[in-house]
Coordinates of C-alpha atoms in Angstrom, one line a residue:
M100 CA 58.3 7.5 -4.5
V101 CA 58.5 11.3 -4.1
Y102 CA 61.8 11.2 -6.0
A103 CA 60.3 9.1 -8.8
A104 CA 57.2 11.3 -9.1
E105 CA 59.3 14.5 -9.3
K106 CA 61.5 13.1 -11.9
T107 CA 58.8 11.7 -14.2
V108 CA 56.2 14.6 -14.2
Q109 CA 58.5 16.7 -16.3
G110 CA 58.6 14.0 -19.0
V111 CA 54.8 13.4 -19.1
V112 CA 52.9 15.6 -21.6
H113 CA 49.3 16.4 -22.6
V114 CA 48.5 15.4 -26.2
K115 CA 45.7 17.4 -27.9
T116 CA 44.4 16.3 -31.3
Q117 CA 42.2 17.7 -34.0
S118 CA 40.4 15.4 -36.5
I119 CA 37.8 16.0 -39.2
V120 CA 34.9 13.6 -39.2
D121 CA 32.3 13.2 -41.9
R122 CA 28.9 13.1 -40.3
A123 CA 25.8 11.9 -42.1
Y124 CA 22.5 13.4 -41.0
S125 CA 19.0 12.3 -41.9
N126 CA 16.6 15.1 -42.5
P127 CA 13.2 14.4 -44.2
I128 CA 13.0 17.9 -45.7
Y129 CA 16.5 17.8 -47.1
E130 CA 16.0 14.3 -48.4
F131 CA 12.8 15.4 -50.2
F132 CA 14.8 18.0 -52.2
Y133 CA 18.3 16.6 -52.4
G134 CA 18.2 12.9 -51.8
K135 CA 18.9 10.5 -49.1
Q136 CA 21.7 11.9 -46.9
Y137 CA 23.3 15.1 -45.9
H138 CA 27.0 15.0 -45.0
E139 CA 28.9 17.6 -43.0
E140 CA 32.5 17.7 -41.9
E141 CA 32.9 18.3 -38.2
K142 CA 36.1 19.2 -36.2
V143 CA 36.6 16.8 -33.3
M144 CA 39.0 17.5 -30.5
G145 CA 40.7 14.7 -28.5
F146 CA 43.3 14.4 -25.8
G147 CA 45.4 12.1 -23.8
S148 CA 48.8 11.6 -22.2
G149 CA 52.2 10.9 -23.6
V150 CA 55.7 10.3 -22.3
I151 CA 58.9 11.9 -23.7
I152 CA 61.4 9.1 -24.2
S153 CA 64.3 11.1 -25.6
P154 CA 65.7 14.6 -25.1
D155 CA 65.3 15.4 -28.9
G156 CA 61.4 15.1 -28.7
Y157 CA 60.3 11.5 -29.3
I158 CA 57.1 10.8 -27.4
V159 CA 55.1 7.6 -26.8
T160 CA 51.4 7.9 -26.6
N161 CA 48.4 5.7 -27.3
N162 CA 47.3 5.0 -30.9
H163 CA 43.7 5.7 -30.0
V164 CA 44.7 9.2 -28.8
I165 CA 46.2 10.2 -32.2
E166 CA 44.2 7.9 -34.6
N167 CA 43.0 9.8 -37.7
S168 CA 44.3 13.2 -36.4
K169 CA 45.0 16.0 -38.7
K170 CA 46.8 18.1 -36.1
I171 CA 48.7 16.9 -33.0
T172 CA 49.7 19.4 -30.3
V173 CA 51.9 18.5 -27.3
V174 CA 51.8 20.6 -24.1
L175 CA 54.7 20.2 -21.7
N176 CA 54.4 20.3 -17.9
D177 CA 55.7 23.9 -18.1
N178 CA 52.9 24.8 -20.6
H179 CA 55.2 25.1 -23.6
Q180 CA 53.3 23.9 -26.7
Y181 CA 54.7 22.1 -29.8
T182 CA 53.1 20.8 -33.0
A183 CA 54.0 17.1 -33.3
K184 CA 54.3 14.8 -36.3
L185 CA 53.4 11.2 -36.4
I186 CA 56.3 8.8 -36.6
G187 CA 54.6 5.4 -36.3
I188 CA 51.7 3.5 -34.9
D189 CA 51.0 -0.1 -33.7
P190 CA 47.2 -0.5 -33.4
S191 CA 47.6 -4.1 -32.0
T192 CA 49.3 -2.7 -28.9
D193 CA 47.6 0.7 -29.0
I194 CA 51.0 2.5 -29.1
A195 CA 52.0 5.5 -31.2
V196 CA 55.2 7.5 -31.5
I197 CA 55.1 11.2 -32.3
K198 CA 57.9 13.8 -32.4
V199 CA 58.2 17.5 -31.6
N200 CA 61.0 19.7 -32.8
A201 CA 62.7 20.5 -29.6
K202 CA 66.0 19.8 -27.8
D203 CA 67.1 19.1 -24.3
L204 CA 63.7 18.0 -23.1
A205 CA 63.2 16.2 -19.8
F206 CA 62.5 12.6 -20.6
V207 CA 61.6 9.4 -18.8
P208 CA 64.2 6.6 -19.4
F209 CA 63.0 3.0 -20.0
G210 CA 63.1 0.7 -17.1
N211 CA 63.4 -3.1 -17.1
S212 CA 60.1 -4.7 -16.4
D213 CA 61.9 -8.0 -15.7
E214 CA 63.1 -6.5 -12.4
L215 CA 59.6 -5.8 -11.1
R216 CA 58.4 -7.9 -8.1
L217 CA 55.0 -8.6 -6.7
G218 CA 54.2 -6.2 -3.9
Q219 CA 56.5 -3.5 -5.3
W220 CA 55.2 0.1 -5.3
V221 CA 54.5 1.5 -8.7
L222 CA 53.5 4.9 -10.0
A223 CA 51.2 5.9 -12.9
V224 CA 51.9 9.4 -14.1
G225 CA 49.7 11.0 -16.7
N226 CA 48.3 14.2 -18.0
P227 CA 45.0 13.3 -19.7
F228 CA 43.0 16.4 -18.8
N229 CA 45.8 18.9 -19.0
L230 CA 45.9 19.0 -15.2
T231 CA 49.7 19.6 -15.1
S232 CA 50.3 15.9 -14.4
T233 CA 48.6 13.5 -12.1
V234 CA 50.4 10.8 -10.1
T235 CA 48.8 7.7 -8.7
G236 CA 50.5 5.1 -6.6
G237 CA 49.8 1.4 -6.0
L238 CA 51.2 -2.0 -5.4
L239 CA 52.0 -4.4 -8.2
V240 CA 49.7 -7.4 -7.6
Q241 CA 50.1 -9.3 -10.8
K242 CA 52.8 -9.6 -13.4
E243 CA 52.0 -10.9 -16.8
E244 CA 53.8 -11.3 -20.1
I245 CA 52.2 -8.9 -22.5
L246 CA 54.2 -9.6 -25.5
G247 CA 55.0 -13.2 -26.2

């Protein structure tokens, strides 16, 4: 498990997003002079984890992390930062692919989930709060088919 954790933390990233949200406010004084609603654009910051899946900068993250983002920044485990561009999304599975312009990145190769067995140790590696990676271990207690 130590080996797996050491190998994967370099391929896990912190994803920071910036969005613009149109907020509608109700103010009786404003409404008296200008009408029903007052709108204001507000910057909203978001964050989550991602996993580098290729040495040339492709990263998988959650769709809800990058949804409606105007700017996506990726922070590597060594604190290098890159601006990312959105490659594609699949809201039905909550998956998104983004890309940074970099080379020779540490990445996490895909495994074969068909080889998992009940009772096997598994790791969850993430960086949701920019804590320079978190690792949680546990036992696989149920194996389900996600995609049919």
